[in-house]
Each structure stands twice: as C-alpha cells, then as structure tokens.
Amino acid sequence: MAAKPTEIRINNLRVGLDSRHSLVQIVGKKYHLPEKALRQVEVVRKAVDARRKSNICLVYHVKARVDVPTGVLQKLLRDPQVTLWEEKPEPPAVFGTEKLQGRPVVIGLGPAGLVAALELARHGYAPLVVERGRDLSHRVKDVEQFWKTGKLDPVSNVQFGAGGAGTFSDGKLTTRVNDPIMGHLLRTFVEAGAPKEILTEQKPHVGTDKLRLMVTGLISQIKKAGGQIRYETQVTDFRVDPEQGLTAVELNGKEWVATNGVILACGHSARDTYETLLKRSVHLEAKAFAVGVRIEHEQALINRAQYGKFANHPQLGAADYALIFHDKETGRAVYSFCMCPGGQVVASASEQGGLVVNGMSPFKRDTGLANSALVVSVDPGDFPAGPLGGMEFQRKYEHLAWKVSRDYRAPAQTSRSFLEGTAPDLKVKFRPSYRPGLVPADLRKILPDFVTESLEHGLRDFERKLPGFSTQGLMIGVETRTSAPVRILRGEDGQSVNCRGLYPTGEGAGYAGGIMSAAMDGYHQARRLMGRFGVPVGSQKAEG
C-alpha cells in the first residue's frame, strides 16, 4: 500500500451538462477506482467547452485524495492528465534596510491601490492611502444621481472613488498573466467577501454588486492592519529632489506629507495627475490604447449564437463572447472588450463636457441584455506627439460625443443603420439600458474615420461568427477609456526611471489591463517597496 493517502491533480474531466453522476463517481469510473479509495475530490477549476454546439460539456480540473497501492498510484501518474498535487505557498516577504521617511503613501483606492495598501499594512508599514473620490456608500449614491439626472460630480463618479473604475464593471477576475500569486489574491478576495465560486471558475467574476462587498472587506482589513484611508484627498503635486528623488506629496493643494515611498495607483482617468507628473519631469511616454463604442443586444441572441440548442441551460448561465478582426484594409485590430453578459451600458464620464460609456453586470448577470465595447486600436502615430497626446485625443472625441446632447444623453444608432448608411435610429426589440438616455446620431461624425471604417469591416465579419450581432445591435458612443493612454516608465526595481521613491502601479501607470492584473501589480509593487525599505521603527512585521 502507499504509505498514506496521496493528493493528486486530475485535469480535463469532461462531464455532460445533464450528467447526474458525482465527481467521485466520474473519477472512480474513469480510473477504475473503488469509491473507498477516493477519500476526497474537490473542484480546482471548472469551465464550459462550447466549441461543438451539438455537444457542449463542462470541463473540470480536480484535486483528489487517493488511498491506493503504490503500483496503482504509479499507473495513475502515467496518465498525462494526472500529476501529484503541488501546493504553491505565497513567497515570503523580503525587507530592505533603507530608512523610510514618514510612512508610505498609496495614491488611489482601486484594485492596485487596495492590494498594495493591504500588503503594506499586513507587514507593519502602516500606509496612508489617499483617494480623490468618496467612500463607497456616498459614491454609489452620487453615481446613481448622475445616471438619473445627468448632473456629473467630478469628484465622485464611475472613475473616481473607493474601488476605482472596477466598482462599476462586470467584476471580471481573469487575466492573461500567468502569475502564481493569483491564487493567493483570489483567496484574499474571498476572505474579504467575494463569492467562493471565484476560486474554481475558469472565468471568475463578482459582478458590480459583489465587488462592492469585496471592496468594503478589503478596506476593513487595511484599517485593521494599521493603514489609514483619507477620501476626497487628491495628490496635487510632488516634491522631487534631483539627487534624493521623491521627498513629499501635496494633498488638496494645501498640505505637504513627507515621504520617500509612494505607490502611485491613480487609475487611467487621473489626467490632472499625468499633467502634474509631466510638470515635475517624471518620465512619461504615450502608449497605444483603443476607442470605439458599446454595442448592446438581447442576451437571448448571444445565448442562441453561442450555445445553440443548449441556450438557457441552467448549467451555463449568460453566454459571453470574444471577437477580433484584423482589418487588412486599415491595418487595425477591431475587437470586443470588457464584455458584460446580463449587464447594462453605463455613463462613465469624469470630466465636465466629455461623454464616456462603459459596461457593468451584477453577479447573477440577469438583466436580459448583453453589451461589450467594440473598439479599434489606436497608436501614438494617430494623435499629437508628446506624452499626453493620447489623452488629448480621448478628450477630443469625448467632447464631440457630449456636444450631441450637452446633457450626457449618449449618441447612438442601430448597427444596421450604421452599416447601411441610413438615417440613425434607435429601433431595436429591447429597451436600451443606458441612462440618462440616448439621442439618435451618426457615429461616423463623432469618431475618427479610421475607427468607423474599421468598425464597419469588423461588424460585417462578426455577423458571420455570431448571427444577429450586426443586424440586431445598438451602438452607443463613445468608449475611450479602454486603458491608459500613458505609461509612467519604471525600472526592474519598480521605481520610476527618473524619480526614485515613486512606484508607478496598475492600469493608470500603463502596467495592467483589468482588475486582476492591476491587483497583482499592486501586490508586487508593494513587495518591491518593502524590498527597499525596512519596516518603520515601532512597527512589527506580520508573518509573511
């Protein structure tokens, strides 16, 4: 017999949607093991395989605890889908020796700032976290008021406030970055109030409603661990010494806080922060991003297109999609982005006189509508030269969209009218979700020609992939905040290449592309700061 029960990982267990067998039974049958030999089987990852619409199934990766003879175990491990279970613990923190002047400051309370602040607080660094927007409860009320009345609060909106822009999103926790710390962060999120399903789903999401609970939990943990959070507190200047680097930050134009360690997680819409950094000669460079529209459909159409006869099966939920088209005529990529199944299109402006749209979904994804950004790649050659050229490009088209109504009703038209070049109309079979309302408008007059031309080509291609996509959709403009138009250059030590002590972090710094990648970047940047500075005197290191 084996010396003791052994933990193994089994990948790619395919299970029919209507299977009534337990995972213990399925593993036992597949590997000819009696149930008494299977002490435990738990789900590690669960996914949907919809490549063949006639035979959609669930795919599981599981952790199994088996009590079998050594020979049987060796036979199991010869199967390429079976390996010994390997637990990957969080790496221990490494602490530097330099003296931290004052306390570390974390700028921004989005995913990157939240995780960075929590990591610093847990290890005794007692960070000061400053957020230009309001706390969560006030922020939610402010945003709801904006959607109802069209009266924008530049301090508290979809872009600024506790939780960052991700608070009003689908709450996706996916990333293309293969980082072993992801599991640790997901567990941290569950401890903070996120649903346990995020630990096993291949495409985990929390929705805007559950994300707010998670943000509240993370904030509570930061405070309990010794961090301090100040809302409606904007960093308005940086004091930079040519030799020492960063020495202080100014808050709200009147208060200076001495520090030589700052996590800058300002988010991609903190345009005045970019302008201040440039004024202080911090090295910035323009980067590529994407602009376009939101396209909205009935969720049932997407379900039918993706799942065929299995549409609306209780095991599947609301279908999503990911579309991309490489336009040979324009040389551009046209693609869907931040797809929100069972969601709504939302007004997301942060500046007076500029209109921006985005999308969000509740955890249950049950609104009956689906939306996604439909965007075209934009490169630095497309906008004025200089680090902030992309930012001005965004502002230009946001202002053109706002001028259609001058009250945050968004310009929109059916995808059919867009493709056929007929008078813009809003005649769809569903009630559009965007508030405070829509205005029929020719989107070709609002967006650059290269964007609308590419969108036309992409829509025709997407109709072949998802029937009804381009004939039954509603296009709502404009989507410009897909990612930061700026990158704040940093070195391998995580610090700005020419401003020692400044740690550009997350999406706003140009180093992430969503909630999860921003959170991971926040974690690693906090670790890099700790690797330079010792724990402040009087603090105690938390166990790493």
Coordinates of C-alpha atoms in Angstrom, one line a residue:
M1 CA 0.0 0.0 0.0
A2 CA 1.0 3.6 -0.4
A3 CA 2.5 5.0 2.8
K4 CA -0.5 7.3 3.2
P5 CA -3.3 8.8 1.1
T6 CA -1.8 10.8 -1.7
E7 CA -3.1 14.1 -3.2
I8 CA -3.2 14.2 -7.0
R9 CA -4.5 16.6 -9.6
I10 CA -6.6 15.3 -12.5
N11 CA -7.2 17.6 -15.4
N12 CA -9.8 17.8 -18.2
L13 CA -12.6 15.7 -16.8
R14 CA -15.4 16.2 -19.3
V15 CA -18.9 16.0 -18.0
G16 CA -22.2 16.3 -19.9
L17 CA -24.5 19.1 -18.9
D18 CA -27.2 16.7 -17.8
S19 CA -24.9 14.2 -16.0
R20 CA -26.3 13.0 -12.7
H21 CA -23.1 11.4 -11.5
S22 CA -20.9 12.9 -8.8
L23 CA -17.3 13.8 -9.4
V24 CA -16.3 10.9 -7.1
Q25 CA -18.3 8.5 -9.4
I26 CA -16.8 10.0 -12.5
V27 CA -13.2 9.8 -11.3
G28 CA -13.8 6.3 -10.0
K29 CA -15.2 5.1 -13.3
K30 CA -12.6 6.7 -15.5
Y31 CA -9.6 5.4 -13.4
H32 CA -11.2 2.1 -12.2
L33 CA -11.0 3.1 -8.6
P34 CA -13.5 2.0 -5.9
E35 CA -15.2 4.8 -4.1
K36 CA -13.5 3.8 -0.8
A37 CA -10.1 4.6 -2.5
L38 CA -11.2 8.2 -3.2
R39 CA -11.1 10.0 0.2
Q40 CA -11.9 13.4 -1.3
V41 CA -12.5 15.0 -4.7
E42 CA -12.8 18.8 -4.9
V43 CA -13.0 21.2 -7.8
V44 CA -9.9 23.2 -8.7
R45 CA -11.2 24.7 -11.9
K46 CA -14.5 24.5 -13.8
A47 CA -15.0 25.6 -17.4
V48 CA -17.5 25.3 -20.3
D49 CA -16.4 23.8 -23.6
A50 CA -18.8 25.1 -26.2
R51 CA -16.7 24.6 -29.3
R52 CA -19.1 22.0 -30.5
K53 CA -22.6 23.3 -30.0
S54 CA -24.1 19.9 -30.5
N55 CA -22.2 18.5 -27.5
I56 CA -21.5 21.3 -25.0
C57 CA -20.0 20.0 -21.8
L58 CA -18.4 21.0 -18.5
V59 CA -14.6 20.5 -18.0
Y60 CA -13.3 20.0 -14.5
H61 CA -9.8 20.1 -13.1
V62 CA -9.9 18.4 -9.7
K63 CA -7.8 17.7 -6.6
A64 CA -8.3 14.1 -5.4
R65 CA -7.1 12.3 -2.3
V66 CA -6.5 8.7 -3.1
D67 CA -5.7 5.7 -0.9
V68 CA -4.2 3.2 -3.3
P69 CA -1.3 0.8 -3.5
T70 CA 2.0 2.2 -4.8
G71 CA 1.7 0.4 -8.1
V72 CA -1.8 1.7 -8.7
L73 CA -0.5 5.3 -7.9
Q74 CA 2.3 4.9 -10.4
K75 CA -0.1 3.7 -13.1
L76 CA -2.3 6.7 -12.4
L77 CA 0.6 9.1 -12.8
R78 CA 1.5 7.7 -16.2
D79 CA -1.7 9.3 -17.5
P80 CA -0.7 12.8 -18.8
Q81 CA -3.8 14.3 -17.2
V82 CA -2.7 13.2 -13.7
T83 CA 0.1 14.7 -11.6
L84 CA 1.0 14.8 -7.9
W85 CA -0.7 17.8 -6.2
E86 CA 1.6 20.7 -5.7
E87 CA 0.7 23.5 -3.3
K88 CA 2.3 26.8 -4.1
P89 CA 2.6 28.9 -1.0
E90 CA 2.8 32.7 -1.0
P91 CA 6.5 33.7 -1.2
P92 CA 7.9 35.2 2.0
A93 CA 8.4 38.9 2.0
V94 CA 11.9 40.3 1.8
F95 CA 12.6 43.5 3.7
G96 CA 15.1 46.2 2.8
T97 CA 17.4 48.2 5.1
E98 CA 16.9 51.8 3.9
K99 CA 15.0 54.1 6.2
L100 CA 11.5 55.1 5.2
Q101 CA 10.9 58.8 5.7
G102 CA 7.5 59.2 7.2
R103 CA 5.1 56.5 6.1
P104 CA 4.5 55.0 2.6
V105 CA 1.7 56.7 0.7
V106 CA -0.6 54.8 -1.6
I107 CA -2.4 57.0 -4.2
G108 CA -5.7 55.6 -5.3
L109 CA -8.1 53.0 -3.9
G110 CA -8.8 50.9 -7.0
P111 CA -7.7 47.3 -7.3
A112 CA -4.0 48.1 -7.4
G113 CA -4.1 50.5 -4.5
L114 CA -6.3 48.3 -2.4
V115 CA -4.0 45.3 -2.7
A116 CA -0.8 47.3 -2.3
A117 CA -2.1 49.0 0.8
L118 CA -3.2 45.7 2.3
E119 CA 0.1 44.1 1.6
L120 CA 2.0 47.0 3.2
A121 CA -0.3 47.2 6.2
R122 CA -0.1 43.4 6.9
H123 CA 3.7 43.8 7.1
G124 CA 3.7 46.7 9.5
Y125 CA 4.2 49.6 7.2
A126 CA 1.0 51.5 8.2
P127 CA 0.4 53.1 4.8
L128 CA -1.5 56.3 4.3
V129 CA -4.0 55.8 1.5
V130 CA -5.4 58.8 -0.3
E131 CA -8.4 58.6 -2.6
R132 CA -9.6 61.6 -4.6
G133 CA -13.2 60.3 -4.7
R134 CA -15.6 59.5 -1.9
D135 CA -16.2 56.4 0.2
L136 CA -18.3 53.6 -1.3
S137 CA -21.7 54.3 0.1
H138 CA -21.6 58.0 -0.9
R139 CA -20.0 57.2 -4.3
V140 CA -22.8 54.8 -5.2
K141 CA -25.4 57.5 -4.4
D142 CA -23.5 60.1 -6.4
V143 CA -23.3 57.8 -9.5
E144 CA -27.0 56.8 -9.3
Q145 CA -27.9 60.5 -9.1
F146 CA -25.7 61.2 -12.2
W147 CA -27.4 58.4 -14.2
K148 CA -30.8 59.7 -13.1
T149 CA -30.4 63.4 -13.7
G150 CA -27.3 63.8 -15.9
K151 CA -25.6 66.0 -13.3
L152 CA -22.0 64.9 -13.0
D153 CA -19.9 65.2 -9.9
P154 CA -16.2 65.4 -11.0
V155 CA -15.1 64.2 -7.5
S156 CA -17.3 61.1 -7.2
N157 CA -18.2 59.2 -10.3
V158 CA -17.7 55.9 -12.2
Q159 CA -13.9 56.6 -12.4
F160 CA -13.1 58.1 -9.0
G161 CA -13.9 56.7 -5.5
A162 CA -13.5 53.6 -3.4
G163 CA -12.9 50.6 -5.6
G164 CA -11.8 52.5 -8.6
A165 CA -13.4 52.2 -12.1
G166 CA -13.8 48.4 -11.5
T167 CA -16.5 49.1 -8.9
F168 CA -18.9 49.7 -11.8
S169 CA -18.0 46.8 -14.1
D170 CA -18.6 43.2 -14.6
G171 CA -16.1 42.4 -11.9
K172 CA -14.0 40.0 -14.1
L173 CA -11.1 38.5 -12.2
T174 CA -9.4 37.0 -15.3
T175 CA -6.0 37.8 -16.7
R176 CA -3.7 36.6 -19.4
V177 CA -0.8 37.0 -17.0
N178 CA 0.4 33.6 -15.6
D179 CA 1.3 34.6 -12.1
P180 CA 1.4 32.1 -9.2
I181 CA 0.3 34.8 -6.8
M182 CA -3.2 34.9 -8.4
G183 CA -4.4 32.0 -6.2
H184 CA -3.4 33.9 -3.1
L185 CA -5.2 37.0 -4.2
L186 CA -8.4 35.2 -5.1
R187 CA -8.4 33.6 -1.6
T188 CA -7.8 37.1 -0.1
F189 CA -10.8 38.4 -2.1
V190 CA -13.0 35.5 -0.8
E191 CA -11.9 36.4 2.8
A192 CA -13.0 40.0 2.1
G193 CA -16.4 38.9 0.9
A194 CA -16.2 37.8 -2.7
P195 CA -18.2 34.6 -3.7
K196 CA -16.3 31.3 -3.2
E197 CA -17.0 30.4 -6.9
I198 CA -14.1 32.7 -8.0
L199 CA -11.7 30.1 -6.7
T200 CA -12.9 27.5 -9.2
E201 CA -14.5 29.2 -12.2
Q202 CA -12.3 29.4 -15.3
K203 CA -13.7 32.9 -15.9
P204 CA -14.3 34.2 -12.4
H205 CA -16.3 37.3 -11.9
V206 CA -18.0 39.0 -9.0
G207 CA -20.3 41.5 -10.7
T208 CA -20.6 45.1 -9.6
D209 CA -22.8 44.2 -6.6
K210 CA -20.5 41.5 -5.1
L211 CA -17.4 43.6 -5.9
R212 CA -18.7 46.3 -3.6
L213 CA -18.9 43.9 -0.8
M214 CA -15.3 42.7 -1.6
V215 CA -14.0 46.3 -1.7
T216 CA -15.7 47.0 1.7
G217 CA -14.0 43.9 3.2
L218 CA -10.6 44.9 1.8
I219 CA -10.9 48.4 3.2
S220 CA -11.8 47.0 6.6
Q221 CA -8.8 44.7 6.5
I222 CA -6.4 47.6 5.6
K223 CA -7.7 49.6 8.6
K224 CA -7.5 46.7 11.0
A225 CA -3.9 46.1 9.9
G226 CA -2.9 49.7 10.6
G227 CA -3.5 51.5 7.4
Q228 CA -5.2 54.9 7.2
I229 CA -7.6 55.9 4.4
R230 CA -8.5 59.5 3.5
Y231 CA -11.2 60.2 1.0
E232 CA -11.7 63.3 -1.1
T233 CA -8.0 63.7 -0.8
Q234 CA -6.2 64.4 -4.1
V235 CA -2.5 64.4 -4.6
T236 CA -2.0 67.8 -6.3
D237 CA 1.8 68.0 -6.5
F238 CA 5.1 66.1 -5.9
R239 CA 8.3 67.4 -4.4
V240 CA 11.2 65.9 -6.3
D241 CA 14.8 66.4 -5.3
P242 CA 17.3 66.0 -8.2
E243 CA 19.5 63.7 -6.0
Q244 CA 17.2 62.2 -3.4
G245 CA 14.2 61.6 -5.7
L246 CA 10.7 62.0 -4.3
T247 CA 10.6 63.6 -0.8
A248 CA 6.9 64.7 -0.3
V249 CA 3.4 64.9 -1.8
E250 CA 1.0 67.7 -1.7
L251 CA -2.7 66.9 -0.7
N252 CA -5.6 69.1 -1.9
G253 CA -3.3 71.9 -2.8
K254 CA -2.5 72.9 0.8
E255 CA -0.9 70.1 2.9
W256 CA 2.5 68.5 2.3
V257 CA 3.2 65.0 3.6
A258 CA 6.9 63.9 3.8
T259 CA 7.6 60.5 2.3
N260 CA 10.1 58.9 0.1
G261 CA 8.0 55.9 -0.8
V262 CA 4.8 56.3 -2.9
I263 CA 2.7 53.7 -4.6
L264 CA 1.1 55.6 -7.5
A265 CA -2.1 53.7 -8.4
C266 CA -4.1 56.7 -9.7
G267 CA -6.1 54.9 -12.4
H268 CA -6.3 55.6 -16.1
S269 CA -8.6 58.7 -15.8
A270 CA -6.5 60.8 -13.4
R271 CA -5.5 63.2 -16.2
D272 CA -4.5 66.1 -14.0
T273 CA -2.1 63.7 -12.2
Y274 CA -0.4 62.9 -15.5
E275 CA -0.1 66.7 -16.2
T276 CA 1.5 67.2 -12.7
L277 CA 3.9 64.4 -13.2
L278 CA 5.0 65.8 -16.6
K279 CA 5.4 69.2 -15.0
R280 CA 7.8 67.6 -12.5
S281 CA 9.7 66.0 -15.3
V282 CA 8.8 62.4 -14.3
H283 CA 9.4 60.2 -17.4
L284 CA 6.1 59.5 -19.2
E285 CA 5.5 58.1 -22.7
A286 CA 2.5 57.8 -24.9
K287 CA 1.1 54.3 -25.4
A288 CA -1.4 52.5 -27.6
F289 CA -5.0 52.1 -26.5
A290 CA -8.3 51.6 -28.3
V291 CA -11.5 53.6 -28.9
G292 CA -14.9 52.8 -30.2
V293 CA -18.4 52.2 -28.9
R294 CA -20.5 50.0 -26.7
I295 CA -22.8 47.5 -28.6
E296 CA -25.8 46.2 -26.8
H297 CA -28.0 43.1 -27.7
E298 CA -30.7 41.0 -26.1
Q299 CA -28.9 38.3 -24.0
A300 CA -31.0 35.6 -25.6
L301 CA -29.5 36.4 -29.0
I302 CA -26.0 35.8 -27.6
N303 CA -27.1 32.7 -25.8
R304 CA -28.5 31.2 -29.0
A305 CA -25.5 32.1 -31.1
Q306 CA -23.0 30.6 -28.6
Y307 CA -24.9 27.6 -27.1
G308 CA -27.4 26.6 -29.9
K309 CA -30.0 24.1 -28.6
F310 CA -28.4 24.4 -25.1
A311 CA -29.2 28.1 -24.8
N312 CA -30.6 29.0 -21.3
H313 CA -29.5 25.6 -19.9
P314 CA -29.2 26.1 -16.1
Q315 CA -25.6 24.9 -16.0
L316 CA -24.5 27.5 -18.5
G317 CA -25.9 30.9 -17.5
A318 CA -25.5 34.0 -19.7
A319 CA -23.2 33.5 -22.6
D320 CA -20.3 35.8 -23.3
Y321 CA -18.1 36.3 -26.4
A322 CA -14.7 37.5 -27.5
L323 CA -14.4 38.7 -31.1
I324 CA -11.4 40.0 -33.0
F325 CA -10.9 41.0 -36.6
H326 CA -7.7 42.1 -38.2
D327 CA -8.6 44.6 -40.9
K328 CA -6.2 44.3 -43.8
E329 CA -7.5 47.5 -45.4
T330 CA -6.8 49.8 -42.4
G331 CA -4.2 47.7 -40.7
R332 CA -6.2 47.9 -37.5
A333 CA -7.4 45.4 -35.0
V334 CA -11.2 45.5 -34.2
Y335 CA -12.2 43.6 -31.1
S336 CA -14.7 43.2 -28.3
F337 CA -13.5 44.3 -24.9
C338 CA -14.9 44.1 -21.4
M339 CA -17.9 42.0 -22.4
C340 CA -20.8 42.2 -19.9
P341 CA -23.3 39.3 -20.1
G342 CA -26.6 40.1 -18.5
G343 CA -25.5 43.7 -17.9
Q344 CA -26.1 47.3 -18.8
V345 CA -24.3 50.2 -20.5
V346 CA -23.4 53.0 -18.1
A347 CA -22.5 56.6 -18.3
S348 CA -18.8 56.9 -17.1
A349 CA -17.7 60.5 -17.5
S350 CA -15.3 62.1 -15.1
E351 CA -14.9 65.5 -16.7
Q352 CA -17.5 68.2 -17.4
G353 CA -18.1 68.4 -21.2
G354 CA -16.9 64.9 -22.0
L355 CA -19.1 61.8 -22.5
V356 CA -17.8 58.3 -21.9
V357 CA -19.6 55.0 -21.9
N358 CA -18.7 51.7 -20.3
G359 CA -20.5 48.5 -19.2
M360 CA -21.2 46.6 -16.0
S361 CA -23.1 43.5 -14.8
P362 CA -24.5 42.2 -11.5
F363 CA -23.1 38.9 -10.2
K364 CA -26.2 37.0 -11.4
R365 CA -25.9 38.6 -14.9
D366 CA -29.7 38.6 -15.1
T367 CA -30.7 41.9 -16.8
G368 CA -31.6 40.1 -20.1
L369 CA -29.2 42.3 -22.0
A370 CA -25.6 41.9 -23.1
N371 CA -23.1 44.6 -24.0
S372 CA -19.5 44.9 -24.9
A373 CA -17.0 47.5 -26.0
L374 CA -16.4 47.3 -29.7
V375 CA -13.1 49.1 -30.3
V376 CA -10.3 49.8 -32.7
S377 CA -6.6 50.0 -31.9
V378 CA -5.1 53.5 -31.7
D379 CA -1.3 54.0 -31.9
P380 CA 0.9 57.0 -30.9
G381 CA 1.1 57.9 -34.6
D382 CA -2.6 58.6 -34.6
F383 CA -2.5 61.5 -32.2
P384 CA -0.4 64.6 -31.5
A385 CA 3.2 64.0 -30.4
G386 CA 4.1 64.1 -26.8
P387 CA 3.4 62.0 -23.7
L388 CA -0.1 63.4 -23.3
G389 CA -1.1 63.3 -27.0
G390 CA -3.3 60.2 -26.5
M391 CA -5.0 61.8 -23.5
E392 CA -5.9 64.9 -25.7
F393 CA -7.1 62.5 -28.4
Q394 CA -9.5 60.9 -25.9
R395 CA -10.8 64.3 -24.7
K396 CA -11.5 65.4 -28.3
Y397 CA -13.8 62.6 -29.1
E398 CA -15.5 62.6 -25.6
H399 CA -16.3 66.2 -26.2
L400 CA -17.7 65.6 -29.6
A401 CA -20.0 62.9 -28.1
W402 CA -21.1 65.3 -25.3
K403 CA -21.9 68.0 -27.8
V404 CA -24.7 65.9 -29.4
S405 CA -27.0 66.5 -26.3
R406 CA -24.9 68.5 -23.9
D407 CA -26.6 66.7 -21.0
Y408 CA -24.9 63.2 -21.0
R409 CA -27.6 61.6 -23.1
A410 CA -25.4 59.4 -25.4
P411 CA -25.2 59.4 -29.2
A412 CA -26.4 56.1 -30.5
Q413 CA -27.7 54.2 -33.6
T414 CA -28.6 50.7 -34.6
S415 CA -25.8 48.7 -36.0
R416 CA -28.0 48.1 -39.1
S417 CA -28.3 51.9 -39.8
F418 CA -24.6 52.3 -39.2
L419 CA -23.7 49.6 -41.8
E420 CA -26.3 50.7 -44.3
G421 CA -25.6 54.4 -44.0
T422 CA -29.2 55.3 -43.4
A423 CA -30.6 57.8 -41.0
P424 CA -29.6 57.0 -37.5
D425 CA -32.3 55.3 -35.5
L426 CA -32.8 53.5 -32.2
K427 CA -35.3 50.9 -33.4
V428 CA -34.3 47.7 -31.5
K429 CA -36.5 45.0 -29.9
F430 CA -35.3 45.7 -26.4
R431 CA -35.3 48.7 -24.1
P432 CA -31.8 50.2 -24.1
S433 CA -30.2 50.1 -20.6
Y434 CA -28.1 53.4 -20.8
R435 CA -29.2 56.2 -18.5
P436 CA -29.9 59.2 -18.6
G437 CA -31.0 58.3 -22.2
L438 CA -30.0 58.2 -25.9
V439 CA -30.0 60.6 -28.8
P440 CA -30.1 59.2 -32.4
A441 CA -26.8 60.3 -34.0
D442 CA -24.4 59.4 -36.8
L443 CA -21.4 57.9 -35.0
R444 CA -19.3 58.4 -38.2
K445 CA -19.4 62.1 -37.4
I446 CA -18.2 61.6 -33.8
L447 CA -15.4 59.1 -34.2
P448 CA -12.3 59.3 -36.5
D449 CA -12.7 57.9 -40.0
F450 CA -10.2 55.1 -39.4
V451 CA -12.2 54.0 -36.4
T452 CA -15.6 53.9 -38.1
E453 CA -14.2 52.3 -41.3
S454 CA -12.6 49.6 -39.2
L455 CA -15.8 49.1 -37.1
E456 CA -17.8 48.6 -40.3
H457 CA -15.4 45.9 -41.6
G458 CA -15.3 44.3 -38.2
L459 CA -19.1 44.2 -37.8
R460 CA -19.5 42.5 -41.2
D461 CA -17.1 39.8 -40.1
F462 CA -18.7 39.4 -36.7
E463 CA -22.1 38.8 -38.2
R464 CA -20.7 35.6 -39.8
K465 CA -19.4 34.5 -36.4
L466 CA -22.4 35.5 -34.3
P467 CA -25.6 35.7 -36.5
G468 CA -27.6 38.8 -35.5
F469 CA -24.7 40.6 -33.9
S470 CA -24.5 43.3 -36.6
T471 CA -28.2 43.4 -37.6
Q472 CA -29.8 43.5 -34.2
G473 CA -27.4 45.5 -32.1
L474 CA -27.4 49.1 -30.8
M475 CA -24.2 51.1 -30.9
I476 CA -23.7 53.7 -28.1
G477 CA -20.8 56.1 -28.1
V478 CA -18.1 56.7 -27.1
E479 CA -15.9 54.2 -25.4
T480 CA -12.5 55.8 -24.9
R481 CA -11.2 54.7 -21.5
T482 CA -10.2 51.1 -22.5
S483 CA -6.7 51.6 -21.0
A484 CA -4.3 54.4 -20.0
P485 CA -3.0 56.5 -22.9
V486 CA 0.2 56.9 -20.9
R487 CA 2.9 54.7 -19.4
I488 CA 4.9 56.0 -16.5
L489 CA 8.2 54.3 -17.1
R490 CA 9.7 52.2 -14.3
G491 CA 12.8 50.1 -13.9
E492 CA 13.2 46.5 -12.7
D493 CA 13.1 47.7 -9.1
G494 CA 9.5 49.0 -9.7
Q495 CA 10.5 52.7 -9.3
S496 CA 10.2 55.5 -11.8
V497 CA 13.2 55.5 -14.1
N498 CA 14.0 59.1 -13.1
C499 CA 12.1 59.7 -9.8
R500 CA 13.4 57.4 -7.1
G501 CA 10.8 56.6 -4.5
L502 CA 7.8 56.8 -6.9
Y503 CA 6.4 53.3 -7.7
P504 CA 4.0 53.6 -10.8
T505 CA 1.4 50.9 -10.4
G506 CA -1.5 49.3 -12.1
E507 CA -3.7 50.3 -15.0
G508 CA -3.2 54.1 -14.6
A509 CA 0.6 53.7 -14.9
G510 CA 0.2 51.6 -18.0
Y511 CA 1.1 48.2 -16.4
A512 CA -2.2 46.4 -16.2
G513 CA -5.4 45.8 -18.1
G514 CA -8.1 44.9 -15.7
I515 CA -9.0 44.2 -12.1
M516 CA -6.9 41.1 -11.6
S517 CA -3.7 42.3 -13.4
A518 CA -3.9 45.6 -11.6
A519 CA -4.3 43.8 -8.2
M520 CA -1.3 41.6 -9.0
D521 CA 0.8 44.6 -10.0
G522 CA -0.2 46.3 -6.7
Y523 CA 0.9 43.3 -4.7
H524 CA 4.3 43.1 -6.5
Q525 CA 4.9 46.9 -6.3
A526 CA 4.3 46.8 -2.5
R527 CA 6.8 43.9 -2.3
R528 CA 9.3 45.9 -4.2
L529 CA 8.9 48.9 -1.9
M530 CA 9.3 46.6 1.1
G531 CA 12.4 45.2 -0.5
R532 CA 14.0 48.6 -0.4
F533 CA 12.8 50.0 2.9
G534 CA 12.9 48.4 6.4
V535 CA 9.8 48.2 8.5
P536 CA 9.3 51.6 10.2
V537 CA 10.5 51.8 13.8
G538 CA 7.8 50.9 16.3
S539 CA 6.1 48.5 13.8
Q540 CA 6.2 44.8 13.8
K541 CA 6.5 42.6 10.7
A542 CA 3.5 40.4 10.0
E543 CA 4.3 36.8 9.2
G544 CA 4.9 36.5 5.6

